[in-house]
Short mmCIF file of C-alpha atoms in Angstrom, two decimals:
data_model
loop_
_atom_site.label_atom_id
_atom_site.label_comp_id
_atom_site.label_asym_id
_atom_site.label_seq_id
_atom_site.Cartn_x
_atom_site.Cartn_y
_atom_site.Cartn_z
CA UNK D 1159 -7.92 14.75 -15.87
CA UNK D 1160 -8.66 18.51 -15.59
CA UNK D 1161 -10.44 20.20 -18.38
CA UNK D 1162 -9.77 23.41 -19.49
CA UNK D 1163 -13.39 25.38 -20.67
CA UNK D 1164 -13.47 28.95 -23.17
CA UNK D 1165 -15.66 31.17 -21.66
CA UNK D 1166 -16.94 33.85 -23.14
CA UNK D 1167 -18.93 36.42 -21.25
CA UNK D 1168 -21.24 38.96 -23.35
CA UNK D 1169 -21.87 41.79 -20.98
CA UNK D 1170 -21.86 45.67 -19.98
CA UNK D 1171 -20.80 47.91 -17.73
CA UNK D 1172 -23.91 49.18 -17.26
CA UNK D 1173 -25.75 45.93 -15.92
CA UNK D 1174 -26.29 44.69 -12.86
CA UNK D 1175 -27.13 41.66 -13.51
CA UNK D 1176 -24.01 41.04 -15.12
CA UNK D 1177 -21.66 41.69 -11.79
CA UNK D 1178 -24.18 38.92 -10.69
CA UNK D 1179 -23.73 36.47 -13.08
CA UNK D 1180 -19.81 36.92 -13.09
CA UNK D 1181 -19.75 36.44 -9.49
CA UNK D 1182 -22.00 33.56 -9.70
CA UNK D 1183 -19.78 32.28 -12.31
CA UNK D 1184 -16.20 33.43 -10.40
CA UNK D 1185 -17.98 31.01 -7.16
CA UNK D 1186 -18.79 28.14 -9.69
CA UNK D 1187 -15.37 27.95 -11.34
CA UNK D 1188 -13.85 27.98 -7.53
CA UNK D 1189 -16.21 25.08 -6.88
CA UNK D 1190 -15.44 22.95 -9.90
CA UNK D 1191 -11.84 23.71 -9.76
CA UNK D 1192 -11.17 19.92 -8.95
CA UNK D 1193 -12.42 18.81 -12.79
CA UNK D 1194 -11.59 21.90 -14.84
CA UNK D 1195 -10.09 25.70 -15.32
CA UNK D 1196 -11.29 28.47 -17.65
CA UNK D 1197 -10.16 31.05 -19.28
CA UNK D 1198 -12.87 34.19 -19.51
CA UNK D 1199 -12.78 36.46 -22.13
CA UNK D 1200 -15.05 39.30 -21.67
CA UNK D 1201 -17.34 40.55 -24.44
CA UNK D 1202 -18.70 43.81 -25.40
CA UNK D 1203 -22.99 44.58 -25.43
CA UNK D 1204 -24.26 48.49 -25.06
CA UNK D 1205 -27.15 48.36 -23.78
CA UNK D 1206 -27.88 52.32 -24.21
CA UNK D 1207 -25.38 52.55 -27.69
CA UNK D 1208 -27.24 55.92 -28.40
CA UNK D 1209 -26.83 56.65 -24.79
CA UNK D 1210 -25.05 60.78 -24.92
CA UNK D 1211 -21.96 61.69 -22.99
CA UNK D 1212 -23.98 63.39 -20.25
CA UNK D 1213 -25.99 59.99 -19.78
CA UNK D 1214 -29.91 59.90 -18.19
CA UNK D 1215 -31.21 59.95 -14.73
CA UNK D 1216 -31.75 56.27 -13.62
CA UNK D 1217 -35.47 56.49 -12.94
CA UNK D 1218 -36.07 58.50 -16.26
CA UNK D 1219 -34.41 55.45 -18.50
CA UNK D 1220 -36.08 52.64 -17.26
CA UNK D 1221 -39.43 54.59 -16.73
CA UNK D 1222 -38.42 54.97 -20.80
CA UNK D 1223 -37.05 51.74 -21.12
CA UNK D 1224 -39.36 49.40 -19.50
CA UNK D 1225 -42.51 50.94 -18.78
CA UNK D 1226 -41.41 50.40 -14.68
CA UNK D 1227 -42.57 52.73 -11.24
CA UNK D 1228 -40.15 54.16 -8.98
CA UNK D 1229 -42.18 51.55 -6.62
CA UNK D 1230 -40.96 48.59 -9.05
CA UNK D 1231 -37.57 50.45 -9.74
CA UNK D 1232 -37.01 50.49 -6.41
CA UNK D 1233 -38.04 47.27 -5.35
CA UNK D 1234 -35.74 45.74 -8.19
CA UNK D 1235 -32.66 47.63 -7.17
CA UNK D 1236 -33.19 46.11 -3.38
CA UNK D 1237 -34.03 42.66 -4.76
CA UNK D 1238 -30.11 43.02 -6.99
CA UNK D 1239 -28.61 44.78 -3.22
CA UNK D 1240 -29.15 41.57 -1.72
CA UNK D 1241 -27.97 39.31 -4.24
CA UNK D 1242 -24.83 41.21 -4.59
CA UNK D 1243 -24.21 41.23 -1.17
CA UNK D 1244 -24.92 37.62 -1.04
CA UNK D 1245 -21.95 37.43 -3.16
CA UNK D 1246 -19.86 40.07 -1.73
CA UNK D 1247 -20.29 42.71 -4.27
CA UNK D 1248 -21.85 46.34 -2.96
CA UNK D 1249 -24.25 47.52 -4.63
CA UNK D 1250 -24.79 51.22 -3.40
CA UNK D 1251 -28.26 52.02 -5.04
CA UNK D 1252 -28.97 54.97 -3.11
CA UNK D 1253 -25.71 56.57 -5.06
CA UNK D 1254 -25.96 56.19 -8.59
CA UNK D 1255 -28.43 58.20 -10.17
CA UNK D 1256 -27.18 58.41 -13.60
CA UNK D 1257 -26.87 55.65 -16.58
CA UNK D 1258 -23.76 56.39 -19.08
CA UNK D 1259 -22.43 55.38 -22.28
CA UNK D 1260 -20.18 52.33 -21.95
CA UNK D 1261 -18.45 52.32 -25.47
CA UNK D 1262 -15.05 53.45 -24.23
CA UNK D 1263 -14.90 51.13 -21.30
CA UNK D 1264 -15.30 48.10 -23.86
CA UNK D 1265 -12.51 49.94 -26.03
CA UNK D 1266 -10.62 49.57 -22.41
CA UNK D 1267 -11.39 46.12 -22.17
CA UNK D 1268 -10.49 44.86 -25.47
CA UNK D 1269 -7.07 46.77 -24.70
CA UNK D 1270 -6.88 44.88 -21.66
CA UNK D 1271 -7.70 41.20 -22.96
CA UNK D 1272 -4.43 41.75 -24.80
CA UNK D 1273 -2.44 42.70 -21.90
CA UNK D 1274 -3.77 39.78 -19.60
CA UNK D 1275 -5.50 41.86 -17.51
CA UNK D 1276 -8.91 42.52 -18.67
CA UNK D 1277 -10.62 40.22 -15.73
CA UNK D 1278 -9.30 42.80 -13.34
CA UNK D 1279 -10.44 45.51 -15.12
CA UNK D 1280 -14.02 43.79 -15.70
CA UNK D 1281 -14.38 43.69 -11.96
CA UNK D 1282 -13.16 47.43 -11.22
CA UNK D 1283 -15.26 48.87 -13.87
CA UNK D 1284 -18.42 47.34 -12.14
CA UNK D 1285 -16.89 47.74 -8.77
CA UNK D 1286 -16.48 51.77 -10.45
CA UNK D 1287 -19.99 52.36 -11.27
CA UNK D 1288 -22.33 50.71 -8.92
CA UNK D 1289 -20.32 50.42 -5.72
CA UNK D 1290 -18.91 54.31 -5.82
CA UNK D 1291 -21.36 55.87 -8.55
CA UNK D 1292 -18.48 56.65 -10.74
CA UNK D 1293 -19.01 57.87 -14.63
CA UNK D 1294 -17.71 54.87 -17.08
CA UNK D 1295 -18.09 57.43 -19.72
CA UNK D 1296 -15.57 59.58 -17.96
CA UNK D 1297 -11.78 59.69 -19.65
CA UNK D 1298 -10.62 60.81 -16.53
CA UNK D 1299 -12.60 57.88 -14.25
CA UNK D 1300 -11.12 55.06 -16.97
CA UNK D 1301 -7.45 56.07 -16.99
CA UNK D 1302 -7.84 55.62 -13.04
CA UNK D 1303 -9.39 52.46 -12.87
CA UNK D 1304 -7.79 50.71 -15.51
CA UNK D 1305 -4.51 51.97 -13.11
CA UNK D 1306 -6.02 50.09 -10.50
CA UNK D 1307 -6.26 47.11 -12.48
CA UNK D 1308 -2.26 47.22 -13.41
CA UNK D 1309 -2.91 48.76 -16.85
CA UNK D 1310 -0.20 51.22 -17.86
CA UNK D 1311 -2.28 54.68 -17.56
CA UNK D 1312 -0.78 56.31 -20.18
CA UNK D 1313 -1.19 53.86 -22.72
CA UNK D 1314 -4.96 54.47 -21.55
CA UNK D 1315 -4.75 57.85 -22.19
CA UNK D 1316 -3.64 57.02 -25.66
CA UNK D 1317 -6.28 54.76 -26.57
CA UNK D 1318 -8.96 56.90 -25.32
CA UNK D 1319 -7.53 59.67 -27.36
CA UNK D 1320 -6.83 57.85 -30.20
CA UNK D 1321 -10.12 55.35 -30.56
CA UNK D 1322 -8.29 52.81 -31.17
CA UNK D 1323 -9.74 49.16 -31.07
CA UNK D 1324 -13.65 50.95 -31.76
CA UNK D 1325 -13.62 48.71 -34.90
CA UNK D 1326 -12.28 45.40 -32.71
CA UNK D 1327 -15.71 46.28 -30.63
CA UNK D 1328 -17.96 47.12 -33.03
CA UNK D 1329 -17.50 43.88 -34.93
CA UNK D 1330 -17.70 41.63 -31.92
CA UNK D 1331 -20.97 43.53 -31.21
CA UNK D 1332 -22.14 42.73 -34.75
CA UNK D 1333 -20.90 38.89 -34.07
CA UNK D 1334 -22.63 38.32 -31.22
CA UNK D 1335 -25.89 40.11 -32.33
CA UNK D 1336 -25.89 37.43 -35.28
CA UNK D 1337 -25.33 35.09 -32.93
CA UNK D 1338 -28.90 35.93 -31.03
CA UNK D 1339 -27.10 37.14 -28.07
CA UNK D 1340 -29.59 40.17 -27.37
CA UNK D 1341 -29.58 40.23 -23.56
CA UNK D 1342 -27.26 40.26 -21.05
CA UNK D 1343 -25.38 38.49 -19.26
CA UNK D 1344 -24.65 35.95 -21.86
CA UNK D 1345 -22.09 33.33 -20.76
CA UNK D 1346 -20.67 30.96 -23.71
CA UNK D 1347 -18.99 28.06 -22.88
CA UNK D 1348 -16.62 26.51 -25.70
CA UNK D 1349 -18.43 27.82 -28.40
CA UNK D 1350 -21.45 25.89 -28.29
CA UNK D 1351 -22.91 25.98 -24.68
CA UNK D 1352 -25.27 28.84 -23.67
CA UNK D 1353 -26.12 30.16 -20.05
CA UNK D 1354 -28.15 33.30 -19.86
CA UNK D 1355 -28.77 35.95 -16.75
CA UNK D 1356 -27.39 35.97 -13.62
CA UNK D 1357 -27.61 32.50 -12.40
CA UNK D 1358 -27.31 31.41 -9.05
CA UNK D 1359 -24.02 29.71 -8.04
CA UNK D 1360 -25.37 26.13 -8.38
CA UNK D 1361 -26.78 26.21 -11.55
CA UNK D 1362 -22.90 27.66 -12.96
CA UNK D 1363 -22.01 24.88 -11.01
CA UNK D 1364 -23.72 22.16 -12.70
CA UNK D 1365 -23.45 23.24 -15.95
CA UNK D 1366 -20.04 23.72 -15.90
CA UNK D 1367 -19.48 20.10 -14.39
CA UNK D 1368 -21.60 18.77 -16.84
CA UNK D 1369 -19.83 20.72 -20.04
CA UNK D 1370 -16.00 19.65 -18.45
CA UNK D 1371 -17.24 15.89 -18.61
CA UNK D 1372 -18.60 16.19 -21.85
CA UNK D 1373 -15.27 17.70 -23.01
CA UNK D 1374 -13.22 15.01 -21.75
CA UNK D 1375 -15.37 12.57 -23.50
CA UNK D 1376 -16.08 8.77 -22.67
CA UNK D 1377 -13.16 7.18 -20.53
CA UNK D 1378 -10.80 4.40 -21.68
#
């Protein structure tokens, strides 16, 4: 019997780590797809919420942020190259320079969980900003790509206009913040199972294997 798992994955535009971890999690699910399916519902964390609309230079905000080098920076953007490209995602480090505000890209997404498409537009948002160094923050950027994920474009328009669903997002924020989700990527599995950062394939696989026995219970 196939199991069917809720996955909920707390993330940001903004994070590397994240494309990791879904892509980890994308090669999992395609390994387990013998015992179960999923369906992923992507979930909204700003890591820079006070970030302004002309964002910060890249080196500046984690220099800020962490305390890091340009040595260290640089050495952790090469270290996240190769494990992208390990899992066929580009990662063109040498081309973004800037970190943005992500809030209307997770107004996007919300839009786009309701049309059944916001998996697509997950992976062109990331694909967006750190494969062609575009601005997430950018109207302009976010009515293309969420055309490129089969979103209606004008309907875009009007939601980025309008700011509609900025409640929806700001109280799933909240939710998960109660929660003790405060890093990201945070991938919850039926409510109740926790995987954090941006696992390698086999340890989404064994999880998940283990959570889709535990969900079909004992056997008759």
């Amino acid at each position: 019997m196939i199991s069917r798992l809720k996955i909920d994955f707390v993330s940001d535009i903004s994070c590397p780590w994240c494309v990791i971890g879904l892509r980890s999690l994308e090669r999992a699910l395609e390994r387990v797809s013998d015992e179960t399916t999923a369906d992923i519902h992507f979930q909204p964390f700003e890591l820079n919420p006070q970030m302004p609309s002309e964002g910060q230079d890249i080196a500046e905000h984690i220099a800020q942020k962490y305390g890091s080098t340009l040595e260290q920076v640089v050495r952790n953007q090469e270290g996240i190259r190769a494990r992208g490209a390990a899992l066929g995602f580009t990662f063109n480090m040498d081309k973004r320079s800037r970190v943005y505000n992500t809030f209307d890209a997770h107004r996007l997404l919300h839009w786009a969980d309701l049309e059944g498409r916001q998996h697509a537009l997950q992976r062109a948002l990331f694909a967006a900003y750190f494969t062609e160094s575009l601005d997430p923050s950018n109207r302009e950027v976010l009515i293309d790509v969420a055309t490129q994920a089969g979103l209606d474009p004008v309907r875009a328009q009007e939601i980025l206009e309008s700011g509609l669903y900025a409640d929806e997002v700001r109280e799933r924020e909240q939710f998960y913040g109660q929660k003790g989700i405060h890093a990201v990527p945070s991938v919850i599995v039926n409510d109740k199972y926790l995987i954090q950062g941006g696992q390698p394939v086999e340890i989404f696989e064994q999880a998940l294997r283990k959570i889709a026995a535990e969900s079909r219970g004992p056997s008759v």
